[in-house]
XYZ file of C-alpha atoms in Angstrom:
748
model
C -70.916 59.513 174.704
C -72.751 56.281 174.257
C -72.359 55.794 178.194
C -72.741 59.163 179.169
C -76.161 59.607 177.070
C -77.562 56.283 177.928
C -77.556 57.243 181.425
C -79.608 60.160 180.753
C -82.025 58.484 178.456
C -81.938 55.376 181.191
C -83.092 58.237 184.049
C -85.827 59.564 181.949
C -87.459 56.268 181.410
C -86.739 54.679 184.783
C -88.106 57.195 186.936
C -91.679 56.579 186.067
C -90.867 52.852 187.452
C -89.545 53.691 190.233
C -92.088 56.531 191.266
C -94.676 54.145 190.389
C -93.241 51.513 192.753
C -92.905 54.104 195.591
C -96.521 55.411 195.220
C -98.416 52.465 195.253
C -96.526 51.152 198.833
C -95.695 54.522 200.452
C -97.765 57.564 199.117
C -97.257 60.556 197.420
C -95.014 62.395 199.629
C -92.681 59.473 199.789
C -92.235 59.952 195.967
C -90.858 63.562 196.522
C -88.554 61.979 199.445
C -87.186 59.734 196.785
C -86.125 62.730 194.710
C -84.416 64.335 197.605
C -82.942 61.361 198.334
C -81.278 61.277 195.079
C -80.038 65.088 194.878
C -78.402 63.956 197.979
C -76.514 61.090 196.647
C -75.556 63.168 193.927
C -74.154 65.706 195.718
C -72.223 63.224 197.925
C -70.954 62.035 194.873
C -69.721 65.317 193.307
C -67.888 66.275 196.509
C -65.906 62.902 196.037
C -65.052 64.167 192.064
C -61.468 64.635 191.464
C -60.727 67.342 188.993
C -57.787 67.544 186.273
C -56.074 70.468 188.268
C -56.439 68.204 191.403
C -55.254 64.849 189.696
C -52.520 66.285 188.178
C -50.915 66.639 191.266
C -50.512 62.850 191.861
C -48.967 62.183 188.748
C -45.139 61.701 188.995
C -43.527 64.763 187.519
C -41.292 62.804 185.135
C -44.950 61.477 183.225
C -46.474 64.694 183.085
C -46.264 66.161 179.690
C -47.327 70.062 178.318
C -50.902 69.535 178.534
C -50.855 68.575 182.056
C -48.509 71.056 183.071
C -50.997 73.373 181.613
C -53.570 72.155 183.822
C -51.678 72.472 186.925
C -51.016 76.329 185.709
C -54.999 76.866 185.113
C -54.371 77.213 181.443
C -56.961 75.732 178.544
C -55.922 72.717 177.191
C -57.295 70.133 174.939
C -57.362 66.249 175.005
C -54.899 64.271 172.462
C -54.481 60.821 171.938
C -54.839 58.504 174.614
C -52.213 59.693 177.059
C -50.213 56.793 177.164
C -46.423 57.242 177.028
C -43.995 55.329 174.456
C -40.893 53.531 175.864
C -37.892 55.890 174.724
C -36.267 53.100 173.170
C -39.048 52.907 170.573
C -40.182 56.294 170.166
C -36.466 57.911 170.074
C -35.739 56.034 166.949
C -33.906 58.625 164.147
C -35.157 58.808 160.776
C -33.246 57.094 158.013
C -30.389 59.118 156.192
C -31.816 58.269 152.970
C -34.418 61.233 152.946
C -34.979 60.512 149.207
C -36.386 56.883 149.535
C -38.935 57.947 152.166
C -42.783 58.633 152.100
C -44.626 61.602 153.324
C -48.045 61.997 154.750
C -50.948 64.294 153.619
C -51.337 67.801 155.305
C -54.259 69.103 156.598
C -56.238 72.388 155.574
C -55.270 74.483 152.427
C -55.855 78.105 151.312
C -58.779 76.826 149.048
C -60.808 78.485 146.349
C -64.147 79.614 147.563
C -66.136 77.720 144.826
C -64.738 74.777 146.264
C -66.685 74.257 149.014
C -70.669 73.659 149.235
C -73.440 75.737 150.574
C -72.874 73.583 153.923
C -69.621 76.069 154.677
C -70.336 78.742 156.990
C -69.130 81.808 155.043
C -66.997 84.191 156.958
C -67.253 87.659 156.979
C -64.663 90.030 155.157
C -63.515 93.289 157.003
C -65.422 95.229 154.426
C -68.679 93.479 155.037
C -71.224 94.929 157.732
C -72.148 92.348 160.327
C -75.392 91.687 161.719
C -76.063 92.758 165.274
C -76.247 89.068 166.367
C -72.740 88.595 164.875
C -71.353 91.458 166.632
C -72.931 90.679 169.721
C -72.762 86.879 170.085
C -69.952 85.863 167.332
C -69.391 82.738 168.550
C -72.969 81.400 168.296
C -73.019 83.426 164.758
C -70.864 80.951 163.445
C -72.225 78.198 165.092
C -75.693 78.806 163.706
C -74.509 79.166 159.833
C -73.513 75.450 160.077
C -76.016 73.053 158.790
C -73.965 69.921 160.060
C -74.495 71.358 163.701
C -78.029 72.409 163.280
C -79.023 68.872 162.199
C -77.249 67.365 164.915
C -78.953 69.845 167.630
C -82.347 69.491 165.706
C -82.033 65.225 166.340
C -80.876 65.709 169.741
C -84.046 68.231 170.420
C -86.565 65.371 168.736
C -84.938 62.392 170.919
C -85.742 64.269 174.051
C -88.975 65.228 173.001
C -89.811 62.267 172.369
C -88.762 60.507 175.501
C -90.489 63.482 177.828
C -93.641 62.601 175.475
C -93.548 58.758 176.221
C -93.202 59.543 179.835
C -95.993 61.563 180.035
C -98.768 59.564 177.918
C -97.885 55.998 178.246
C -98.662 55.595 181.711
C -101.988 57.083 181.032
C -102.704 55.045 178.009
C -101.843 51.649 179.969
C -103.953 52.645 183.148
C -107.108 53.544 180.573
C -106.499 50.695 178.438
C -105.410 47.826 180.869
C -106.484 49.526 184.181
C -103.326 49.118 185.511
C -102.222 50.325 188.622
C -99.076 53.323 189.363
C -96.595 50.348 189.693
C -97.891 48.199 186.578
C -97.909 51.954 184.616
C -94.177 52.220 185.679
C -93.572 48.443 184.793
C -94.244 49.415 181.272
C -91.171 51.501 180.944
C -88.792 48.150 181.585
C -89.014 47.367 178.011
C -87.718 50.503 176.663
C -85.488 51.189 179.447
C -83.408 48.132 179.255
C -81.756 49.234 175.987
C -80.050 51.886 178.003
C -77.953 49.401 179.622
C -76.026 48.770 176.724
C -74.991 52.458 175.914
C -71.238 51.841 175.930
C -72.362 49.484 173.005
C -74.409 52.060 170.830
C -71.708 54.439 171.376
C -69.052 51.913 170.182
C -71.414 51.554 166.646
C -71.164 54.951 166.250
C -67.249 55.196 166.319
C -66.811 52.205 164.086
C -69.569 53.271 161.518
C -69.902 56.880 161.936
C -72.674 58.948 163.837
C -74.823 59.477 160.421
C -75.581 55.714 159.815
C -76.295 54.748 163.392
C -78.423 57.778 163.890
C -80.664 57.497 160.664
C -80.874 53.510 161.875
C -82.043 54.681 164.973
C -84.346 57.200 163.882
C -85.980 54.749 161.536
C -85.953 52.145 164.451
C -88.030 54.398 166.377
C -90.274 55.693 163.925
C -91.567 52.535 163.022
C -92.296 51.216 165.846
C -93.867 54.101 167.442
C -96.249 54.078 164.591
C -97.026 50.213 165.032
C -97.993 51.128 169.142
C -101.056 52.257 167.052
C -102.135 48.618 166.570
C -102.310 48.141 170.330
C -105.961 49.052 171.493
C -107.682 46.260 173.374
C -106.896 44.654 176.724
C -105.786 41.567 175.490
C -102.569 39.605 176.442
C -101.459 39.602 172.602
C -101.573 43.613 173.069
C -99.903 43.982 175.883
C -97.126 41.664 174.538
C -97.288 43.827 171.170
C -96.645 46.980 173.216
C -93.712 45.670 174.975
C -92.197 44.908 171.780
C -92.783 47.715 169.973
C -91.583 49.567 173.019
C -88.237 47.428 173.395
C -87.278 47.982 169.629
C -87.873 51.922 169.902
C -85.787 51.949 173.384
C -82.865 50.657 170.973
C -83.617 53.217 168.394
C -83.942 55.887 170.824
C -80.258 54.958 172.568
C -79.169 54.816 168.730
C -79.961 58.501 168.215
C -78.754 60.990 170.800
C -75.014 59.362 171.494
C -73.971 59.988 167.577
C -75.847 63.050 167.402
C -74.275 64.541 170.542
C -70.519 63.477 169.532
C -71.191 65.055 166.163
C -72.244 68.560 168.165
C -69.004 68.461 169.815
C -66.748 67.228 167.043
C -68.721 70.191 164.295
C -67.912 72.849 167.479
C -64.270 71.551 167.623
C -63.649 71.719 164.396
C -65.503 75.288 164.022
C -63.238 76.444 167.182
C -60.151 75.860 165.363
C -61.110 77.272 162.163
C -62.046 80.491 163.606
C -59.438 81.305 166.640
C -59.814 84.755 166.385
C -63.446 84.399 167.273
C -63.353 81.406 169.974
C -59.484 82.232 171.272
C -57.964 79.556 173.334
C -61.011 78.545 175.372
C -62.499 76.924 172.022
C -66.239 76.488 172.140
C -67.023 73.736 174.441
C -69.125 75.949 176.635
C -71.134 76.920 173.418
C -71.472 73.341 172.459
C -73.059 72.414 175.767
C -74.866 75.247 175.854
C -76.761 74.264 172.823
C -76.950 70.600 173.826
C -78.611 71.570 177.462
C -80.847 73.769 175.751
C -82.029 71.420 173.125
C -82.538 68.750 176.191
C -84.117 71.125 178.321
C -86.609 72.364 175.542
C -87.453 68.973 174.357
C -88.580 67.992 177.998
C -90.524 71.058 178.180
C -92.488 70.551 174.724
C -92.575 66.862 174.634
C -95.195 66.511 177.439
C -97.214 69.586 176.074
C -97.654 68.422 172.607
C -98.294 64.870 173.345
C -100.730 65.538 176.293
C -102.570 67.872 174.473
C -102.610 65.288 171.307
C -103.929 62.254 173.451
C -106.479 64.562 175.709
C -108.115 65.721 171.993
C -107.705 62.872 169.929
C -106.730 58.911 169.754
C -103.782 56.577 170.760
C -103.342 55.888 167.328
C -103.231 59.306 165.792
C -101.145 60.210 169.135
C -98.478 57.572 168.132
C -98.519 58.607 164.645
C -98.068 62.222 165.251
C -94.829 61.035 167.467
C -93.750 58.734 164.300
C -93.888 61.848 162.144
C -91.810 63.963 164.825
C -89.412 61.174 165.217
C -88.757 61.092 161.191
C -88.398 64.819 160.637
C -84.654 65.126 161.390
C -83.664 62.276 159.159
C -83.199 64.580 156.048
C -80.636 66.576 158.023
C -79.221 64.044 159.380
C -78.725 62.269 156.190
C -77.261 65.079 154.396
C -75.176 66.921 156.815
C -73.816 64.725 159.546
C -71.021 62.060 159.953
C -69.081 61.169 156.901
C -71.927 60.995 154.127
C -70.319 62.970 151.092
C -66.714 63.775 151.816
C -67.107 67.357 150.950
C -70.627 67.448 152.661
C -69.301 65.399 155.773
C -66.716 68.172 156.819
C -68.308 71.224 155.499
C -69.057 72.619 158.756
C -65.189 72.235 159.613
C -63.925 74.131 156.566
C -63.512 77.868 156.503
C -63.796 79.808 153.122
C -61.038 81.639 152.263
C -60.956 84.024 149.594
C -57.980 83.335 147.718
C -58.476 80.810 144.377
C -54.891 80.299 143.822
C -55.565 78.915 140.346
C -57.674 76.112 141.618
C -61.443 75.146 140.076
C -64.710 74.602 141.724
C -65.768 70.810 142.713
C -68.611 71.679 141.027
C -66.678 72.001 137.480
C -65.672 68.724 135.819
C -61.748 69.065 136.071
C -60.154 68.655 132.846
C -56.909 66.156 133.341
C -53.731 67.895 131.352
C -50.699 65.481 131.327
C -48.037 67.495 129.204
C -45.517 66.154 126.891
C -43.494 63.816 129.168
C -45.960 60.371 128.941
C -45.493 61.072 124.913
C -41.794 61.397 125.276
C -41.370 58.267 127.632
C -43.500 56.372 125.204
C -41.833 57.200 122.242
C -38.580 56.246 123.904
C -39.561 52.856 124.521
C -38.768 49.563 122.837
C -40.802 48.290 120.315
C -43.398 46.074 121.070
C -46.910 45.245 122.172
C -46.808 47.622 125.318
C -45.652 50.545 123.427
C -48.268 50.060 120.855
C -50.788 49.806 123.088
C -50.136 52.540 125.076
C -49.487 54.719 121.779
C -53.051 53.836 120.856
C -54.068 55.951 123.943
C -52.496 59.107 122.973
C -55.307 61.056 122.594
C -57.059 60.188 125.764
C -59.335 60.987 127.012
C -57.759 61.182 130.783
C -59.232 61.583 134.019
C -58.565 61.184 137.795
C -57.244 57.592 139.032
C -57.137 56.174 142.207
C -54.354 54.187 141.036
C -51.906 57.436 141.204
C -50.860 58.666 144.557
C -48.970 61.830 144.107
C -45.711 61.811 145.820
C -45.181 65.005 147.748
C -47.478 66.742 145.044
C -45.630 66.808 141.909
C -42.259 67.496 142.998
C -40.308 66.562 139.755
C -41.176 70.491 139.000
C -42.721 71.941 141.997
C -41.484 72.609 145.572
C -43.018 69.466 147.375
C -45.516 69.761 149.720
C -46.656 72.937 148.964
C -50.238 74.068 147.362
C -48.794 74.834 143.810
C -47.236 70.953 144.002
C -50.982 69.531 145.196
C -52.703 71.474 142.571
C -50.236 70.377 140.034
C -50.836 67.133 141.025
C -54.535 66.999 141.269
C -54.426 68.441 137.302
C -52.335 65.625 136.341
C -55.026 63.338 137.363
C -53.647 61.844 140.777
C -56.436 60.572 142.795
C -54.576 60.525 145.999
C -52.181 63.088 147.482
C -49.604 62.506 149.832
C -48.620 64.959 153.006
C -45.493 63.913 154.872
C -46.643 64.973 158.381
C -44.046 66.334 161.138
C -44.838 68.398 164.164
C -43.979 71.908 165.039
C -42.261 73.239 168.480
C -45.522 73.846 169.568
C -46.929 70.527 168.685
C -49.006 71.484 165.366
C -49.062 69.335 162.829
C -47.273 70.353 159.193
C -46.541 68.920 155.813
C -42.755 68.077 155.275
C -41.160 64.908 153.996
C -38.659 64.842 156.998
C -38.684 66.774 160.341
C -35.537 68.020 159.537
C -35.353 68.944 155.985
C -36.487 72.689 156.260
C -32.523 73.792 155.244
C -33.091 71.870 151.770
C -36.426 72.772 151.212
C -37.370 75.916 152.356
C -35.776 79.648 152.479
C -35.053 79.223 156.017
C -31.454 79.811 155.962
C -32.036 83.252 154.136
C -34.286 84.405 156.762
C -32.254 86.154 159.578
C -35.070 85.620 162.318
C -35.591 82.077 162.230
C -31.845 80.727 160.883
C -30.633 81.276 164.184
C -32.999 78.978 165.653
C -32.181 76.107 163.519
C -30.802 73.120 165.459
C -27.704 73.596 163.365
C -27.249 76.526 161.696
C -25.210 77.044 158.357
C -21.676 76.758 158.445
C -19.817 77.166 155.156
C -17.627 74.871 153.341
C -13.752 75.268 153.744
C -10.705 74.833 151.580
C -9.517 71.784 153.272
C -12.868 69.707 152.235
C -15.103 70.148 155.087
C -18.600 69.911 153.597
C -21.205 72.798 154.323
C -23.519 71.995 157.276
C -27.055 73.037 158.599
C -29.967 71.085 159.795
C -33.173 72.980 160.297
C -36.129 71.332 161.952
C -39.943 71.639 162.101
C -39.515 71.419 165.974
C -37.425 74.469 165.864
C -40.028 76.806 165.181
C -44.032 77.449 165.494
C -46.378 76.844 163.261
C -46.820 80.386 162.997
C -43.273 80.738 161.889
C -43.484 77.514 159.845
C -46.229 79.630 157.720
C -44.251 82.248 156.882
C -41.113 80.401 155.142
C -41.244 79.821 151.221
C -40.802 76.240 150.189
C -38.202 75.444 147.423
C -37.119 73.124 145.137
C -35.303 69.868 147.617
C -31.245 69.852 147.393
C -28.166 71.683 148.432
C -24.931 72.089 147.803
C -22.336 70.668 150.053
C -19.163 72.601 148.568
C -20.970 76.292 149.255
C -19.344 78.810 150.937
C -22.090 81.134 151.208
C -25.897 80.683 152.090
C -27.245 81.563 148.956
C -24.541 78.936 147.401
C -26.059 76.278 149.683
C -29.280 76.663 148.309
C -28.606 76.172 145.010
C -28.289 72.665 144.907
C -31.384 71.723 142.852
C -30.756 68.196 141.336
C -29.879 68.266 137.367
C -33.195 66.394 136.071
C -35.533 68.945 138.026
C -36.259 72.543 137.451
C -36.663 75.859 139.538
C -38.832 77.500 137.067
C -41.955 77.062 139.609
C -40.043 77.452 142.921
C -40.372 81.397 143.262
C -42.148 80.817 146.587
C -43.906 77.584 147.153
C -46.893 78.038 149.631
C -46.285 75.695 152.899
C -49.312 74.139 154.547
C -50.288 72.821 157.660
C -51.860 69.173 157.579
C -55.395 70.846 158.893
C -54.957 73.090 155.603
C -53.702 69.952 153.098
C -56.999 68.048 154.312
C -59.407 70.812 153.749
C -57.980 71.366 150.475
C -57.842 67.498 149.403
C -61.142 67.017 150.722
C -62.462 70.054 148.498
C -61.112 68.368 145.731
C -62.870 65.252 146.491
C -59.598 63.222 146.010
C -58.046 60.703 148.857
C -55.093 60.910 151.383
C -52.002 59.437 151.948
C -50.558 60.854 155.350
C -47.259 59.455 156.492
C -46.448 60.010 159.996
C -42.776 60.906 159.690
C -40.439 59.343 161.957
C -39.245 61.889 164.465
C -35.753 63.045 164.356
C -35.435 64.555 168.023
C -35.724 62.469 171.233
C -39.646 61.226 172.283
C -41.525 62.248 174.056
C -40.684 65.850 172.867
C -41.744 68.055 175.496
C -43.971 65.765 176.790
C -45.398 64.876 173.389
C -45.570 60.927 173.137
C -45.164 59.306 169.554
C -48.554 57.853 170.689
C -50.434 61.174 170.960
C -48.463 62.268 167.785
C -50.051 59.252 165.956
C -53.406 59.726 167.400
C -53.589 63.613 166.433
C -53.081 62.723 162.831
C -55.724 60.343 162.497
C -57.972 62.869 164.900
C -57.702 65.603 162.332
C -59.664 63.466 159.740
C -62.379 62.210 162.446
C -62.927 65.908 163.347
C -63.595 66.883 160.375
C -65.834 63.537 159.355
C -63.763 62.284 156.672
C -64.484 58.559 155.610
C -61.597 56.438 156.899
C -61.832 54.678 153.383
C -60.672 57.774 151.721
C -57.261 57.808 154.278
C -54.261 55.649 153.682
C -52.076 56.402 156.814
C -48.564 55.328 156.207
C -45.441 54.792 158.685
C -41.985 53.347 158.426
C -42.534 52.707 162.176
C -44.246 49.172 162.765
C -45.008 50.573 166.152
C -47.353 53.094 164.446
C -49.272 50.639 162.077
C -50.028 48.417 165.194
C -51.025 51.679 166.976
C -53.585 52.645 164.139
C -54.764 48.879 163.808
C -55.565 48.316 167.799
C -56.726 51.909 168.545
C -58.369 53.294 165.420
C -59.479 50.107 163.560
C -61.358 51.663 160.661
C -57.886 53.574 159.955
C -56.032 50.899 160.932
C -57.396 48.425 157.960
C -55.884 50.518 155.345
C -52.727 51.465 157.051
C -49.638 51.332 154.659
C -46.698 49.989 156.342
C -43.705 51.545 154.403
C -41.097 48.894 154.480
C -37.572 50.457 154.154
C -35.975 47.141 155.547
C -35.450 45.923 152.124
C -32.590 48.145 151.407
C -29.931 45.649 152.422
C -29.758 42.223 151.203
C -30.495 40.754 154.809
C -32.956 43.118 155.460
C -34.610 42.399 152.384
C -34.783 38.479 153.508
C -35.669 38.958 156.868
C -38.643 41.149 155.721
C -39.920 38.653 152.916
C -39.753 35.960 155.786
C -41.704 38.265 158.087
C -44.514 38.800 155.728
C -47.029 36.236 157.330
C -46.360 37.299 160.925
C -47.263 41.067 159.856
C -50.493 39.666 157.865
C -51.369 37.601 161.419
C -50.953 41.035 163.384
C -53.307 42.957 161.272
C -51.373 44.550 158.465
C -53.236 44.833 154.972
C -51.075 46.895 152.535
C -47.077 46.548 152.443
C -45.128 49.401 150.677
C -41.787 48.892 149.944
C -39.876 50.898 147.043
C -40.519 49.357 143.901
C -36.993 48.194 143.233
C -38.129 45.092 146.237
C -40.757 44.129 143.996
C -38.975 42.912 140.747
C -35.951 41.070 139.402
C -34.423 39.706 136.244
C -34.964 36.330 135.072
C -31.542 34.945 134.656
C -32.460 32.710 131.721
C -34.821 34.754 129.810
C -33.548 38.395 130.793
C -37.381 39.269 131.415
C -38.368 41.317 134.470
C -40.564 39.238 136.984
C -41.900 39.727 140.674
C -39.440 39.234 143.369
C -39.673 36.810 146.142
C -40.947 39.668 148.319
C -43.534 40.345 145.824
C -44.461 36.689 145.763
C -44.781 36.127 149.448
C -46.640 39.637 150.071
C -49.418 38.267 147.173
C -49.396 34.830 149.012
C -50.354 36.388 152.415
C -52.964 38.089 150.547
C -52.032 41.489 151.242
C -52.040 44.484 149.245
C -49.159 46.607 148.001
C -48.728 50.281 147.490
C -45.065 51.031 146.282
C -43.077 54.473 145.601
C -41.650 56.377 143.929
C -41.932 56.768 140.044
C -40.351 59.435 138.390
C -37.723 60.231 140.912
C -34.571 59.092 139.525
C -33.545 61.198 136.538
C -32.188 59.582 133.276
C -32.453 55.766 133.165
C -29.638 55.635 129.944
C -27.128 53.985 132.298
C -29.551 51.605 134.247
C -31.341 53.809 136.741
C -30.528 54.163 140.310
C -31.810 52.954 143.986
C -35.508 52.238 142.615
C -34.272 50.175 139.734
C -31.007 48.235 141.281
C -32.578 45.064 140.753
C -33.371 45.385 136.994
C -30.582 47.665 136.372
C -28.967 45.319 133.774
C -32.091 45.542 131.333
C -32.474 49.171 131.371
C -31.264 51.364 129.124
C -33.482 54.335 128.377
C -36.194 56.409 130.144
C -39.159 54.349 128.370
C -38.073 51.439 130.145
C -39.840 52.991 133.345
C -42.808 52.057 131.699
C -41.641 48.504 131.157
C -41.009 48.057 135.006
C -44.672 49.842 135.444
C -46.426 47.117 133.318
C -44.563 43.907 135.655
C -45.717 45.638 139.043
C -49.198 46.312 137.433
C -50.160 42.859 135.516
C -47.748 40.684 136.926
C -46.989 41.695 140.822
C -50.450 43.250 141.416
C -49.897 46.733 142.953
C -52.891 48.350 143.987
C -51.370 51.949 143.908
C -48.404 53.836 142.887
C -46.454 56.922 144.144
C -44.956 59.242 141.855
C -43.140 62.555 141.534
C -44.893 63.474 138.253
C -48.384 62.078 138.309
C -49.038 62.467 134.721
C -46.820 59.384 133.684
C -48.810 57.040 135.901
C -52.087 58.872 134.893
C -51.700 58.203 131.254
C -50.977 54.452 131.831
C -53.617 54.033 134.414
C -56.170 55.260 131.888
C -54.887 53.413 129.032
C -55.498 50.265 131.039
C -58.333 51.260 132.993
C -57.155 51.371 136.282
């Protein structure tokens, strides 16, 4: 956008210079001859343009994806990622068999409580409500015009163009009257304000890095200030001429900082609205409407600017005229500050969130959440060995308790609720989780949804009970036999479409390998969990997850799940997959500081570091190499190299961060933990409350300290070492209340 719209700004501002030179040396008619010549060059260049439908024919067939083929067939598509193909050797890696030990990523938009959103939301119209004439005849524009974010961005673009056209019209008159310059001289005064346009790509990069709100506000401030200062230029003196050039140059920088970020915000908002109102916008989306709004604003600004500025200059003085333009420039600042870019989490993405009538037991953002922990933390504290830590935790028994960013909800609250469901996420929020996880997988139609693994639908949903969908599974259900053959099934998100996925019910993760019927196979919930809340968990897409968590003002921990199908999948590459996940947050204006993107694949982490640095700086490398002794040693040795590559956060299972001191019998930081801290990296670890009873030493997560674990309360002893000796920044838990209790007690 920066490069494109810098051309627009450059053209508007350089034209007086070129026209002045031509007029002085060749006369009046030569100016129009030059214009026709430029039109001719434009037409010639257009004749040599290669559109996508033509370009696709020159791409080798084996490199074409579904997106490209759709173009060839004339179907509407949308660009995703950077289009780069991933080598099959990297992209085809199969997910680790120990699903219980792997992390997940946060989902997109959930069914939300209407009260959870703000007045910035475009209100959807129910079937019972009578739509206005305008909404009936122009439904797309009716939705767009209800978005304050879009209106603020369009108004900023309109003001920008009015200022350009105003300067174009009155600046030559001013320098002619004040400095007695010729047409060439009058044109030359545009050089200071034009030159910054040559750095449009730089301004666009700044907007990409720091967000449209901040960059455009700086542009408005610079332009407003320097327009006002131009009123100081009054005399035909060298100092006045120099000052005018300086003020124009800084104003030129400001003008170039305004348009590109706001134009990008227009298209981002329109795209988000189109995705949330598919019944109104259809497959073609709303890009035509976005261009219409943009060109309308630019055209109106070009028409109004010279009229207003010319009238002011003819009837008042130069200082009053530029003062008027400064006020005009300052007016969009309020709307830009409140509504565009990534200002306040819920406000920034409000234009992209659609209201839904379901409340699902959640509460308004405007209501202070009453965090509730239930009896489990108290049971664990009571079960601890006597000592200072137990006394400290007992002293915190009456709270008060509040949400803590130290607490990452692992799949929601799957100790008792079906994982990655609206109900599980709601429970995690109620228990004080500051960040919620969505494990991100893709469907057959390449849409992102929240599942712990790409192929776990047979153990986490009722798909096998669905006669319309069970036959689509990669491996349909096969019962166990009397000769000892175990029951089998494998159902993947990539076996079905997103629409089909949304019809499933979530259940507690588990299966019975000895079952001879589907019903028996699905009845496999582990002993330490419950089916009490597993009536029909509401599955979520990634977009629904984002909107839900954003509406709660919490943070996001999405995990890009390793595909269990060969990549590219019908043309869908690993890099596009990684980019799509990040784009979902960018489209909604989510501040990257609220997002901890995770992956077990180093290539994904490096991709985000290189291509999405604002998200890459918080990318979490889930390190499963520690699962074997040899892998643990290699992982520990590799920490400095990972730090040099740009990795900032390591996340192994928490067993890898501690060990037992053989001399004292105390739990202490491991070699891996010491190496990570020595490299200056942060640590997030997983997963608390995933082990069941600890009376016999615990399981996978306690394997390095098993010899000193003998009761459930010992999990707080391990946690205390992780916090105060290892120095972890956050912890995932299957039951957030347990961590919230500890975090509030120690001020985390």
